[in-house]
Short mmCIF file of C-alpha atoms in Angstrom, two decimals:
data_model
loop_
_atom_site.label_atom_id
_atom_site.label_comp_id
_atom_site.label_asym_id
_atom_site.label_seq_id
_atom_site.Cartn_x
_atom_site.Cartn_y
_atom_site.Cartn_z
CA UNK K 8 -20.07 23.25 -15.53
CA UNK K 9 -19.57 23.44 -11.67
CA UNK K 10 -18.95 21.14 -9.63
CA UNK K 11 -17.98 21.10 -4.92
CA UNK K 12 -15.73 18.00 -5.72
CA UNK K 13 -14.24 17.13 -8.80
CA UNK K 14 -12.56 13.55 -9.01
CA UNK K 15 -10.00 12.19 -11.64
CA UNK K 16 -10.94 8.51 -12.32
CA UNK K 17 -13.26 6.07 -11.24
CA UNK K 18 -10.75 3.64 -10.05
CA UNK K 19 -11.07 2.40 -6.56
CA UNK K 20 -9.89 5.42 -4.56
CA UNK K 21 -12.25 7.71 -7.17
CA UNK K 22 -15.20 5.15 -6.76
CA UNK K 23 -14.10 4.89 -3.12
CA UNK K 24 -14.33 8.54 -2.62
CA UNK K 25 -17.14 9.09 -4.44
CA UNK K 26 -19.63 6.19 -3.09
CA UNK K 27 -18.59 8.09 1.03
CA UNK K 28 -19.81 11.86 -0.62
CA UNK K 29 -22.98 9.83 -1.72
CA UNK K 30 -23.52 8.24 1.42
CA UNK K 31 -23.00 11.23 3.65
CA UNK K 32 -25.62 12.75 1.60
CA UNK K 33 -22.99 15.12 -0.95
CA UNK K 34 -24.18 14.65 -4.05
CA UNK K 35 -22.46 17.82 -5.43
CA UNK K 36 -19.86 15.77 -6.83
CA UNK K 37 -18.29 14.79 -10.78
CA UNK K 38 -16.23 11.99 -11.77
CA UNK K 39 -14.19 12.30 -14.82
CA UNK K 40 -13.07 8.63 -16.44
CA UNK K 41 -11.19 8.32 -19.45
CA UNK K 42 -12.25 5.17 -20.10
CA UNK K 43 -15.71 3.91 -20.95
CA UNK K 44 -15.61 1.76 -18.02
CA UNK K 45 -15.23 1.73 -14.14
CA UNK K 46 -12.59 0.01 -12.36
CA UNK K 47 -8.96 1.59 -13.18
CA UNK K 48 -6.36 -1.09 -12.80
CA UNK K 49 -8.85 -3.16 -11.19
CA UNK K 50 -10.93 -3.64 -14.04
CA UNK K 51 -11.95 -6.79 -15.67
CA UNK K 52 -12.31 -8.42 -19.27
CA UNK K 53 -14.19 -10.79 -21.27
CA UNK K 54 -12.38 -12.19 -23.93
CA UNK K 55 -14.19 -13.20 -27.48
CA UNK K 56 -13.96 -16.81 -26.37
CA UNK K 57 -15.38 -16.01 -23.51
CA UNK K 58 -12.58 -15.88 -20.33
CA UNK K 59 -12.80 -13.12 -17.87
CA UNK K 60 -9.42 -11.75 -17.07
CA UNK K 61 -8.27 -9.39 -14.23
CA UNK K 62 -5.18 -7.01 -14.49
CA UNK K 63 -2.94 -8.90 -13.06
CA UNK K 64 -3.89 -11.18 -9.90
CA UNK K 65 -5.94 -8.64 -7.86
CA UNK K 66 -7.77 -10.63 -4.42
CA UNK K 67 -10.27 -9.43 -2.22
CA UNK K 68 -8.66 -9.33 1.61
CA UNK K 69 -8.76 -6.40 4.51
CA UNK K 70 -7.50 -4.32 6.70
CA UNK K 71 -10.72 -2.64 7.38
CA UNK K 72 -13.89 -2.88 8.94
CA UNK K 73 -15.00 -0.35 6.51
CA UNK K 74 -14.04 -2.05 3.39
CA UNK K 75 -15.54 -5.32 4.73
CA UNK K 76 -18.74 -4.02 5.00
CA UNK K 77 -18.87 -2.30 1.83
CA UNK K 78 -17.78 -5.41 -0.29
CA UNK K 79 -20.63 -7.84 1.48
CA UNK K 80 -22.70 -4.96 0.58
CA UNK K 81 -21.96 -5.17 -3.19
CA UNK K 82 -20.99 -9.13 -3.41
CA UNK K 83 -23.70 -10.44 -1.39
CA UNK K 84 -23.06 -13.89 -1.68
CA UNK K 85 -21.67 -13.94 -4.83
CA UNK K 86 -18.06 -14.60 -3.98
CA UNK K 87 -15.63 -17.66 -2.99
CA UNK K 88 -12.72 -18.26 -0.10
CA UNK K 89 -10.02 -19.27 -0.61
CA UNK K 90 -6.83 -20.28 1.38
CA UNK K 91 -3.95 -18.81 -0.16
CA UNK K 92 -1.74 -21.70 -2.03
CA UNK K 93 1.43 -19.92 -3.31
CA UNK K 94 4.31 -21.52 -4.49
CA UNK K 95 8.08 -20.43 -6.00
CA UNK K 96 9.49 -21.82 -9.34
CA UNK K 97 13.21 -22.08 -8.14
CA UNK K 98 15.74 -24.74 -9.74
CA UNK K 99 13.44 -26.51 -11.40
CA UNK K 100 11.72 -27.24 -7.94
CA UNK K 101 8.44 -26.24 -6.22
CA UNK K 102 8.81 -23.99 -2.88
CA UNK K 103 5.70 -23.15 -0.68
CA UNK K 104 5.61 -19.12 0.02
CA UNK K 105 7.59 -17.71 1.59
CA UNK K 106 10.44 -19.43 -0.18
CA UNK K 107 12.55 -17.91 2.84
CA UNK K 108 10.83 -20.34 5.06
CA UNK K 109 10.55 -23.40 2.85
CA UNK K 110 14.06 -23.92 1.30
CA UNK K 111 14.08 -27.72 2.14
CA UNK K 112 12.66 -27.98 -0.78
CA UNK K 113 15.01 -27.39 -3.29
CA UNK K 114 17.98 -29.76 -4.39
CA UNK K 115 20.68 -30.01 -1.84
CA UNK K 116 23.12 -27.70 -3.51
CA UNK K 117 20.76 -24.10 -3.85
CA UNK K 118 19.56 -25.29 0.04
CA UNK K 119 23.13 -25.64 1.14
CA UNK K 120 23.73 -22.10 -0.25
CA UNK K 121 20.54 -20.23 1.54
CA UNK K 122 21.85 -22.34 4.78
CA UNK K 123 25.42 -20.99 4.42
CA UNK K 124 24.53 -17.24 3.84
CA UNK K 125 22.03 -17.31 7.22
CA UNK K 126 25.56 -18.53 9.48
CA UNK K 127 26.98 -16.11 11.83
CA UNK K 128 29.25 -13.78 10.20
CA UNK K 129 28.49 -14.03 6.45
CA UNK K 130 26.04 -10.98 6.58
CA UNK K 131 26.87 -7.71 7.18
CA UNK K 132 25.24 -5.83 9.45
CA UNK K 133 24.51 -1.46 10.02
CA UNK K 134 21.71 0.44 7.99
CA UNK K 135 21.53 -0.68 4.20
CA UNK K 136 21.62 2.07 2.20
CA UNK K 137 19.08 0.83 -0.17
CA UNK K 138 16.78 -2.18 -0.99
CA UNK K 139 19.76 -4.48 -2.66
CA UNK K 140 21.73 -4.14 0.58
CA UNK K 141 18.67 -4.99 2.47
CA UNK K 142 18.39 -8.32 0.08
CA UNK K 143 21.71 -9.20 1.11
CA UNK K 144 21.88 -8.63 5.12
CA UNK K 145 18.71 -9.63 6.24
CA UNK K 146 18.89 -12.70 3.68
CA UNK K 147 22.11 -13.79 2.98
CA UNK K 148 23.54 -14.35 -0.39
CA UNK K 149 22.32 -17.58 -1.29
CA UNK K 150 18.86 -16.79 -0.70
CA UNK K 151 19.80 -13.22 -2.33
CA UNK K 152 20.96 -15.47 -5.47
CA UNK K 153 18.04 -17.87 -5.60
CA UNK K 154 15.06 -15.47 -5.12
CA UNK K 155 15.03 -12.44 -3.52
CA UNK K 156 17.48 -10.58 -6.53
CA UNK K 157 16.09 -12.13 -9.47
CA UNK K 158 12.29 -12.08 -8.12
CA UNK K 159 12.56 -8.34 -7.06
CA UNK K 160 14.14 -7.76 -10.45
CA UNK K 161 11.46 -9.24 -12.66
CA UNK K 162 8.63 -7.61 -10.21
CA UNK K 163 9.92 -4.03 -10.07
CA UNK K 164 12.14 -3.71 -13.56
CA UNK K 165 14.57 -1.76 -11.43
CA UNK K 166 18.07 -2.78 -9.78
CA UNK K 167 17.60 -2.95 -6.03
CA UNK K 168 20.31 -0.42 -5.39
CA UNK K 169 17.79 2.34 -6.84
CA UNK K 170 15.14 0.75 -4.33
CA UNK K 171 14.55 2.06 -0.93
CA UNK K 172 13.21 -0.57 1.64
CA UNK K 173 11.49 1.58 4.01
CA UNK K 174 8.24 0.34 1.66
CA UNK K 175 8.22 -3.33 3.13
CA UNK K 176 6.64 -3.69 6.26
CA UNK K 177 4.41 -6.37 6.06
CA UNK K 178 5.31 -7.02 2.41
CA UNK K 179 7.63 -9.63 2.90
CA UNK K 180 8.79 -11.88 5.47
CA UNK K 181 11.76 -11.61 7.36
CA UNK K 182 14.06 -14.54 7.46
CA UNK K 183 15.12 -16.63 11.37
CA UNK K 184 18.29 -18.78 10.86
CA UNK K 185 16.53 -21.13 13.84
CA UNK K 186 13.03 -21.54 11.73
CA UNK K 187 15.11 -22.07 8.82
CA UNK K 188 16.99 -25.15 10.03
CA UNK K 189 14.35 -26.69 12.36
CA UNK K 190 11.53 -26.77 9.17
CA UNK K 191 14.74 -28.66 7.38
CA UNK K 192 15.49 -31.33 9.95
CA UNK K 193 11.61 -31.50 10.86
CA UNK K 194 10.50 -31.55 6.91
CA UNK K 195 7.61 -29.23 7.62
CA UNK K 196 6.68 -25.80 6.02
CA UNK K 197 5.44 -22.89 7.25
CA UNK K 198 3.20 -21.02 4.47
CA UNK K 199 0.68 -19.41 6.94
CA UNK K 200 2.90 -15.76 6.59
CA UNK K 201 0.96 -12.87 5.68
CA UNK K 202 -2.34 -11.13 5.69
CA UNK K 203 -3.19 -12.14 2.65
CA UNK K 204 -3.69 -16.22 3.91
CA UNK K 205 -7.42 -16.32 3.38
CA UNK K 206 -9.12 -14.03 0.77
CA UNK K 207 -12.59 -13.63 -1.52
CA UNK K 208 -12.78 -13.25 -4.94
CA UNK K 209 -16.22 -12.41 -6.91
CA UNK K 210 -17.71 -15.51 -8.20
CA UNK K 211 -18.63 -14.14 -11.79
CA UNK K 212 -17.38 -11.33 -13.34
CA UNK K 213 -13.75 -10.49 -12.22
CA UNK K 214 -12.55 -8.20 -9.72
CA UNK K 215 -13.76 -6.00 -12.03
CA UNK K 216 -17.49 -6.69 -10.77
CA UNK K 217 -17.01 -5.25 -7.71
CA UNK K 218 -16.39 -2.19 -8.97
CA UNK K 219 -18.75 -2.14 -11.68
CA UNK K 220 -21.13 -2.34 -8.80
CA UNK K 221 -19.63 0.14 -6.59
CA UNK K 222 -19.55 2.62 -10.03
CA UNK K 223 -23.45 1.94 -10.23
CA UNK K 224 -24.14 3.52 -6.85
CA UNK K 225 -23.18 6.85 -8.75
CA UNK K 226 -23.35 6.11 -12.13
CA UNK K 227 -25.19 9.64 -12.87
CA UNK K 228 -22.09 11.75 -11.27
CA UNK K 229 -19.29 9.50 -13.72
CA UNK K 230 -18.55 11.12 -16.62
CA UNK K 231 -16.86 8.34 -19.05
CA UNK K 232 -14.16 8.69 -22.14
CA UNK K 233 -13.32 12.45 -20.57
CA UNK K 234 -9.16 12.11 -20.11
CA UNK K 235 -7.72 15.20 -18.50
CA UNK K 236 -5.66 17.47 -20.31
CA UNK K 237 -5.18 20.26 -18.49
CA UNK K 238 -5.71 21.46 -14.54
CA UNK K 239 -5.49 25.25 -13.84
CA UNK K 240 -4.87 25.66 -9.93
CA UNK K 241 -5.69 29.34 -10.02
CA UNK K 242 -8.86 29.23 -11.60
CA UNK K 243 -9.38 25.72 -9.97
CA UNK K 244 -11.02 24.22 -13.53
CA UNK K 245 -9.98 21.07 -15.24
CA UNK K 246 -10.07 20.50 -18.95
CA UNK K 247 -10.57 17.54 -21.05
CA UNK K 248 -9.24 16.48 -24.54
CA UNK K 249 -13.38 16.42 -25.30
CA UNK K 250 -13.07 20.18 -24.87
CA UNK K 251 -15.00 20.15 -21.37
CA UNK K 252 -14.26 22.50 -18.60
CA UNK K 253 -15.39 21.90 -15.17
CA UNK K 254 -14.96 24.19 -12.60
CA UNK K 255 -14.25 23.05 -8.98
CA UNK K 256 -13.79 23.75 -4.86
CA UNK K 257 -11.67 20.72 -4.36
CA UNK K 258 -9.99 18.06 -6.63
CA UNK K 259 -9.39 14.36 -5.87
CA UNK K 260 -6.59 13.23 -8.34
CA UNK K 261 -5.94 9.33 -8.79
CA UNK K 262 -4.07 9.46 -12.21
CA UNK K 263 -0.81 9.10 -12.08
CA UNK K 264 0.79 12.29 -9.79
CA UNK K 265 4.10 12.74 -12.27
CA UNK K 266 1.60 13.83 -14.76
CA UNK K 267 -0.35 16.09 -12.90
CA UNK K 268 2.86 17.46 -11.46
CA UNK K 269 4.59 17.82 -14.07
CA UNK K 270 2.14 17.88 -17.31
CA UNK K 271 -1.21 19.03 -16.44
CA UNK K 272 -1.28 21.66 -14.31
CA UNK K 273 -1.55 24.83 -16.69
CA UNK K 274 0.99 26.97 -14.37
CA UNK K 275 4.07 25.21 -14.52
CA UNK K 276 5.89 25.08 -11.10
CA UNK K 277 9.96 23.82 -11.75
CA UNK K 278 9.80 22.42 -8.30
CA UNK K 279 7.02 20.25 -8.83
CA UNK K 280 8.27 19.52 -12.44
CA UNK K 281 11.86 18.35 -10.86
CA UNK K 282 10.04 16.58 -8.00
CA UNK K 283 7.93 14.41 -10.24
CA UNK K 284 11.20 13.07 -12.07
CA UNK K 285 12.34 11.46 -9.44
CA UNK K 286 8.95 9.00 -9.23
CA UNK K 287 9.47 6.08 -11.42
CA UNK K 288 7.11 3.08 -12.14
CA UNK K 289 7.12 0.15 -13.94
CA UNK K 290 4.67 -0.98 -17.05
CA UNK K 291 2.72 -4.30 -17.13
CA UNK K 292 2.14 -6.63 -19.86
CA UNK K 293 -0.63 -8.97 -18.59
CA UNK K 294 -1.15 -12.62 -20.76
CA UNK K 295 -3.59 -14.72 -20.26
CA UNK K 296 -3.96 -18.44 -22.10
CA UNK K 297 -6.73 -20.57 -21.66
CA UNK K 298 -7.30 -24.22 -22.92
CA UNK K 299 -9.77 -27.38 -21.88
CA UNK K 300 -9.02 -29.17 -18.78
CA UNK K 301 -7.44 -33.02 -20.61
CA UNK K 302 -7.07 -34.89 -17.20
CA UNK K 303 -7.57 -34.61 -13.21
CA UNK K 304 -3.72 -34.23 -13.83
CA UNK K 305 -3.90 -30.83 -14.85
CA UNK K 306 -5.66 -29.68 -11.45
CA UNK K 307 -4.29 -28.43 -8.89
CA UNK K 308 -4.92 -25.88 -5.70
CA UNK K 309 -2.46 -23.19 -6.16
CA UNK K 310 -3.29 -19.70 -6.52
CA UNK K 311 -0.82 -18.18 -7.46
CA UNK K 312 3.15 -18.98 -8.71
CA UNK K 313 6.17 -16.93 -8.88
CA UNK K 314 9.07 -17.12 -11.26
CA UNK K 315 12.58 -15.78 -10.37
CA UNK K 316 14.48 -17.63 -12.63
CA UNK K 317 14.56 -16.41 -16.69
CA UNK K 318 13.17 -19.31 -18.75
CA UNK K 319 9.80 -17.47 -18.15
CA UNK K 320 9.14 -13.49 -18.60
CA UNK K 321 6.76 -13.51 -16.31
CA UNK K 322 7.24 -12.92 -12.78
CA UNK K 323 4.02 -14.13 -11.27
CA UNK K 324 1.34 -16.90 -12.90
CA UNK K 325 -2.32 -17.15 -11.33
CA UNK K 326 -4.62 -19.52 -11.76
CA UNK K 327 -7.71 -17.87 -12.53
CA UNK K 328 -9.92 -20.91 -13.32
CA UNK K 329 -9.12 -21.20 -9.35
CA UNK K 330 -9.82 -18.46 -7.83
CA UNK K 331 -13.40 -18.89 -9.82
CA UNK K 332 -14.71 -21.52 -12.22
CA UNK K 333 -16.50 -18.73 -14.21
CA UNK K 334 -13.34 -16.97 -14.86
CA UNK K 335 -13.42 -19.61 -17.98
CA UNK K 336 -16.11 -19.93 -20.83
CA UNK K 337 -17.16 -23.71 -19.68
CA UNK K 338 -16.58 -23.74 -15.63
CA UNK K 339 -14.70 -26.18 -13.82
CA UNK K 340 -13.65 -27.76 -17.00
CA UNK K 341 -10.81 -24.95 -18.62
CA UNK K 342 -7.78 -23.85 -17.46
CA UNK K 343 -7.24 -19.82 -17.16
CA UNK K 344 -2.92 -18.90 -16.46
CA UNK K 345 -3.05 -15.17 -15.90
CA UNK K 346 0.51 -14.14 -16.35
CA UNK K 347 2.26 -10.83 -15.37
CA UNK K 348 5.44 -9.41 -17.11
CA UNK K 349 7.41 -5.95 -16.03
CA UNK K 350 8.99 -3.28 -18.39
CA UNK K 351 10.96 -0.61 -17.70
CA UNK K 352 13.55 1.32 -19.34
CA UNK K 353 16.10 -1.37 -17.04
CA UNK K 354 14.12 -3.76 -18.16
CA UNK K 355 12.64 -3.39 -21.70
CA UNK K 356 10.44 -5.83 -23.26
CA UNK K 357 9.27 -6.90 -26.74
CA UNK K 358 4.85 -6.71 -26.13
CA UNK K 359 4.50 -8.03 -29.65
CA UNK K 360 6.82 -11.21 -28.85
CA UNK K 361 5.70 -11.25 -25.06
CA UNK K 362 2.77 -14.12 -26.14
CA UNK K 363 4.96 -16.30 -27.42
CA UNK K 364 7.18 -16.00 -24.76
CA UNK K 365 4.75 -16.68 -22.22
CA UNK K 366 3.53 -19.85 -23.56
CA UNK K 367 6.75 -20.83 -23.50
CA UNK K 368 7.39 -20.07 -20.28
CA UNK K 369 4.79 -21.89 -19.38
CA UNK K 370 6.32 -24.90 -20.95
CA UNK K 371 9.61 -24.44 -19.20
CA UNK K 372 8.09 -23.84 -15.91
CA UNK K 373 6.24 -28.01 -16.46
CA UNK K 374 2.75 -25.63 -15.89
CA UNK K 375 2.03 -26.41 -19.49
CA UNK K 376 2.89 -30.22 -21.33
CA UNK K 377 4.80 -28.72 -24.59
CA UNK K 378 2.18 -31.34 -26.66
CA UNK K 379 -0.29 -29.08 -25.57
CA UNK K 380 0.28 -25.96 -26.70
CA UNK K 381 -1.88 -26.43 -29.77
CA UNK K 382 -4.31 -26.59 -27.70
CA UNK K 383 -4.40 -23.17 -26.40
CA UNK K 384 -8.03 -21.77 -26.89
CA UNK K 385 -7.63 -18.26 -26.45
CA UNK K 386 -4.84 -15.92 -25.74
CA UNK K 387 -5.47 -12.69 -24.76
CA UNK K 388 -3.35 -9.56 -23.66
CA UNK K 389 -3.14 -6.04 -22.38
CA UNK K 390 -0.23 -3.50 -21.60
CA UNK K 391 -0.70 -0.94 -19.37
CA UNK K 392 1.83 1.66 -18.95
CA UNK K 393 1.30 3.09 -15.04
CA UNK K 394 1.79 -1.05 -13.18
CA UNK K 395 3.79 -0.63 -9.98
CA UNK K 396 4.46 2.71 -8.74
CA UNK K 397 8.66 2.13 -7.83
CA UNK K 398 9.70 2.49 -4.41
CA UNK K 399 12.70 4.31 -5.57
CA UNK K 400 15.25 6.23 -3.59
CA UNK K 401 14.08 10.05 -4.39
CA UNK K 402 10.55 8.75 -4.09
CA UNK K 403 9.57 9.69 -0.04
CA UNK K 404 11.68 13.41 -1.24
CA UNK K 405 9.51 13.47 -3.79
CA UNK K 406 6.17 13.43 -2.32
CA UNK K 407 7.07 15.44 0.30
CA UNK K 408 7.85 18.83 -2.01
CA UNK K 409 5.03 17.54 -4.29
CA UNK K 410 1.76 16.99 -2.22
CA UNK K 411 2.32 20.05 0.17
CA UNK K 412 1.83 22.02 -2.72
CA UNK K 413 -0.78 20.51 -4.32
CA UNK K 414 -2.64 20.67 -1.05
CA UNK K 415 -2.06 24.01 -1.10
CA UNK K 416 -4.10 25.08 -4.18
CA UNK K 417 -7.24 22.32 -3.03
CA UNK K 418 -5.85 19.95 -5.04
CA UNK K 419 -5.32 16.43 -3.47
CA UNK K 420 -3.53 13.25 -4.80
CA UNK K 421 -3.96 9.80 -3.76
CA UNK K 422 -4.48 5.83 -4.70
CA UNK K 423 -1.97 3.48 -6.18
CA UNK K 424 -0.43 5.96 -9.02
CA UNK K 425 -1.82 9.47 -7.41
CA UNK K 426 -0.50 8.62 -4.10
CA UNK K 427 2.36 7.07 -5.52
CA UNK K 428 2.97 5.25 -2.30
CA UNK K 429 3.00 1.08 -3.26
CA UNK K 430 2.65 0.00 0.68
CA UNK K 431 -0.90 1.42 0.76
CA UNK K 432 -1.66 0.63 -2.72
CA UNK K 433 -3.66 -2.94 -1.97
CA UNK K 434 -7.09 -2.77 -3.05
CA UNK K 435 -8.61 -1.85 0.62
CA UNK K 436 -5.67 0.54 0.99
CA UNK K 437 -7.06 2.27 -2.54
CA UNK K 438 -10.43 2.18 -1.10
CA UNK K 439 -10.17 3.79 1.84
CA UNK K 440 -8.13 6.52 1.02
CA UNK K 441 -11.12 7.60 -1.02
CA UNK K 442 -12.88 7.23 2.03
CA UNK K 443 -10.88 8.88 3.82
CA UNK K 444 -10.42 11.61 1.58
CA UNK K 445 -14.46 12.25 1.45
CA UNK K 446 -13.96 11.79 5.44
CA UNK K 447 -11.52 14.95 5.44
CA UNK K 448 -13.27 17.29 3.12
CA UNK K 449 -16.97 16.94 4.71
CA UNK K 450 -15.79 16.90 8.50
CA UNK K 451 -12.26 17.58 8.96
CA UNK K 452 -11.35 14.01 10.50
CA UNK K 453 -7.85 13.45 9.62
CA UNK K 454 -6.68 10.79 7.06
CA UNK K 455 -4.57 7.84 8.79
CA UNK K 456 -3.94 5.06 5.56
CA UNK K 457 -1.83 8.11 3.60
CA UNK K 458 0.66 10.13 4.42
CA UNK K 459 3.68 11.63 2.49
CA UNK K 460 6.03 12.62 5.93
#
C-alpha cells in the first residue's frame, strides 16, 4: 500500500492534520490508529452504568480563529459555557484559583506564612536554575510550602529541581506582593486569571464527541487497531504489528517521539537513541465515582478542584455532572467526580489500590459525606501510560538533536507526546499543529504554534 501522507494516530493533531489535507482537496492521505476509536487522550467513555467520562478534565477554549470555527462546525449547538469556578484544597480550607491571589482565605497561620515569604528580602533573586528555584523566588516559601511544591509534585511526579521553567508562560500566574495584601485588607478575590476563564464543553457525549465527529469527516482514510511497530526512514515504509506495510512521501508522527526515536525506526541512530532518554513523562490514573444527587446540598458551581496536600492521591477533581448534565446516566440529578492521579518512577503508585484511595480522598477533602460512600453507583477507571509530557531539564536539548533529524528523512513529529512540548499541548494547540503541519506540506507556509529552537 502507498500512501503521499502517512499519519500515526487519530488523536487531535492526526485528526487535525488530516481533516486540513481533506479540505484543501488531498485526499491521498492514511491514518493509522491503534485503537478502535478516534480521539487519543481526548477520547471519551461510557461506563456500564451509563456515565460518560473524559481523560482527565479536557475543556473546549482558544487561541485560534481556526479552531473556533472548526468546533462550531462540528458542535453546532450542542455545547454549554461555562465560567471557570476553580478552587484549591489547602489546610482544610477552600481558595479561589489562583491560590497565589486568594490566600485570605486560609487560617491565619498558612496566610501569615505566604505574607512573610512575599516581604522584601526573603527571596532570592538572579536566574533559577530550574523550576524548584523558580517556586521559591518568584513565590516565596510559604506559598512554596502550601501549594506551589506539593501541587507541582502531585501534577508532574517529578522534583522541581529536574523541571525547567522556561515551559510556563501563561501557565501560571505570577505572584504581586501589593495585590496580595490589598485583596487581604479589602476581602475580595481575584479569580478572573487566565485564558481559560470562559470555556465550552459538548453537551452529550464527552470531549470525546468532538472528535468522533471530526474522525467522521475522514473516516474512509483511518485505519483502526493498526499500532506501529516499525518505521524504516530509508525506504520511508511503516509497519504494523497486523503485518501491514505502507509505504510513504511524508510521515506525521503523534505517538509518543521517545519511541519513534528510540524504538521504531528500523535504522538505529545512537544520537537519537541518547536524545530520547532524556524526555520523561508522567502516567495517569484517571477515577471517576458517580452516585445520586441526596440534597440541593450536594450542588455546587465549581469546575474543577485541586489538591496539594496528601490525604487525597489525586491532584485535580472535576465535576463532570457540571460541565454537562449528560455526563451522568439520569441528568441533573447524579453526581460525576472525575479524579486525576500521577505516577512516575519519583512517584510510583499502587493502580489496583488507587480506587479506594480516591474515594477516600474524597472523604477527606469534605467533597464526599463518609455515610455516603455506600452509595457510590459506579466507579470506573483507566491508566494511561504517556499523561504529561515532563518539562524536564534535557528536554529543549533533546528536541533540538531529535526533530532536525527526523525532518531530515520526511519524517515529522508533533502534538502533546510527538511534539513533546507541554506549553502547546492544550487541545487547540494539538489541533492546529495538525493544521499547520498539512499547511507546510501542501504550500510551504511555515508552522508558528511548534517549534523545537
Amino acid at each position: 500500500m502507498k500512501t503521499k501522507y502517512l499519519i500515526i494516530g487519530a488523536g487531535p493533531t492526526g485528526l487535525g492534520a488530516a481533516h486540513r489535507l481533506h479540505e484543501l482537496g488531498m485526499d491521498d492521505f492514511l491514518v493509522l490508529e491503534r485503537e478502535a476509536y478516534a480521539g487519543g487522550l481526548a477520547a471519551s467513555f461510557k461506563d456500564e452504568n451509563g456515565f460518560t467520562w473524559d481523560i482527565g478534565g479536557h475543556v473546549v477554549f482558544s487561541h485560534y480563529d481556526y479552531f473556533d470555527d472548526l468546533v462550531a462546525s462540528l458542535l453546532g449547538n450542542d455545547y454549554l459555557e461555562h465560567e471557570r469556578e476553580s478552587w484549591v484544597r489547602s489546610c482544610a480550607a477552600w481558595v479561589p484559583y489562583p491560590f497565589q491571589n486568594n490566600i485570605r482565605h486560609l487560617p491565619r497561620g498558612p496566610r501569615w506564612d505566604c505574607v512573610e515569604g512575599l516581604l522584601p528580602g526573603r527571596r532570592e533573586t538572579g536566574e533559577p536554575a530550574d523550576f524548584g528555584q523558580w517556586i521559591d523566588r518568584v513565590f516565596g516559601q510559604g506559598i512554596a510550602r502550601h501549594f506551589m511544591r506539593p501541587y507541582n509534585f502531585k501534577v508532574w511526579a517529578t522534583p522541581p529541581e529536574l523541571m525547567q521553567y522556561g515551559w510556563i508562560g501563561e501557565r501560571v500566574s505570577v505572584v504581586d506582593l501589593r495585590k496580595v495584601l490589598k485583596n487581604i485588607i479589602m476581602e475580595q478575590d481575584d479569580v478572573a486569571w487566565g485564558p481559560n476563564n470562559t470555556f465550552r464543553f459538548p453537551l452529550h457525549g464527552g470531549t470525546g464527541e468532538i472528535f468522533r465527529r471530526l474522525a467522521d469527516r475522514v473516516r474512509d482514510r483511518i485505519e483502526f487497531g493498526q499500532s506501529v511497530t516499525k518505521v524504516d526512514a530509508a525506504a520511508k515504509t511503516v509497519t504494523t504489528d497486523k503485518g501491514l506495510t505502507i509505504e510513504y512521501d511524508a510521515l506525521l508522527n503523534t505517538a509518543p517521539l521517545d519511541l519513534l526515536a528510540a524504538r521504531w525506526l528500523a535504522e538505529r541512530d545512537p544520537a537519537l537513541v541518547d536524545a530520547a532518554a532524556g524526555l520523561t513523562h508522567s502516567s495517569t490514573y484517571v477515577a471517576g465515582v458517580g452516585l445520586d444527587i441526596r440534597d440541593e446540598s450536594e450542588r455546587n458551581g465549581r469546575c474543577w478542584m485541586y489538591f496539594p496536600e496528601a490525604d487525597s492521591p489525586f491532584y485535580r477533581v472535576t465535576n463532570f455532572h457540571h460541565y454537562s448534565p449528560n455526563n451522568t446516566a439520569r441528568p441533573g440529578r447524579q453526581l460525576a467526580f472525575m479524579c486525576e492521579t500521577s505516577m512516575s518512577a519519583h512517584k510510583p503508585e499502587k493502580p489496583e489500590e488507587l480506587m479506594d484511595r480516591t474515594v477516600q480522598g474524597l472523604v477527606n477533602s469534605s467533597l464526599l459525606d463518609a455515610s455516603r460512600v455506600d452509595d457510590v453507583l459506579t466507579r470506573w477507571e483507566i491508566a494511561v501510560d504517556y499523561g504529561y509530557p515532563v518539562p524536564c531539564l534535557r528536554r529543549d536539548q533533546a528536541l533540538r538533536t531529535i526533530q532536525p533529524r527526523l525532518e531530515a528523512r520526511d519524517i515529522y513529529s508533533r502534538g502533546r507526546f510527538g511534539g513533546w512540548k507541554y506549553e502547546v499541548s492544550n487541545m487547540d494547540h494539538s489541533v492546529m499543529q495538525g493544521v499547520e503541519w498539512a499547511d507546510r506540506m501542501l504550500s510551504g507556509t511555515p508552522e508558528t504554534t511548534y517549534s523545537w529552537d
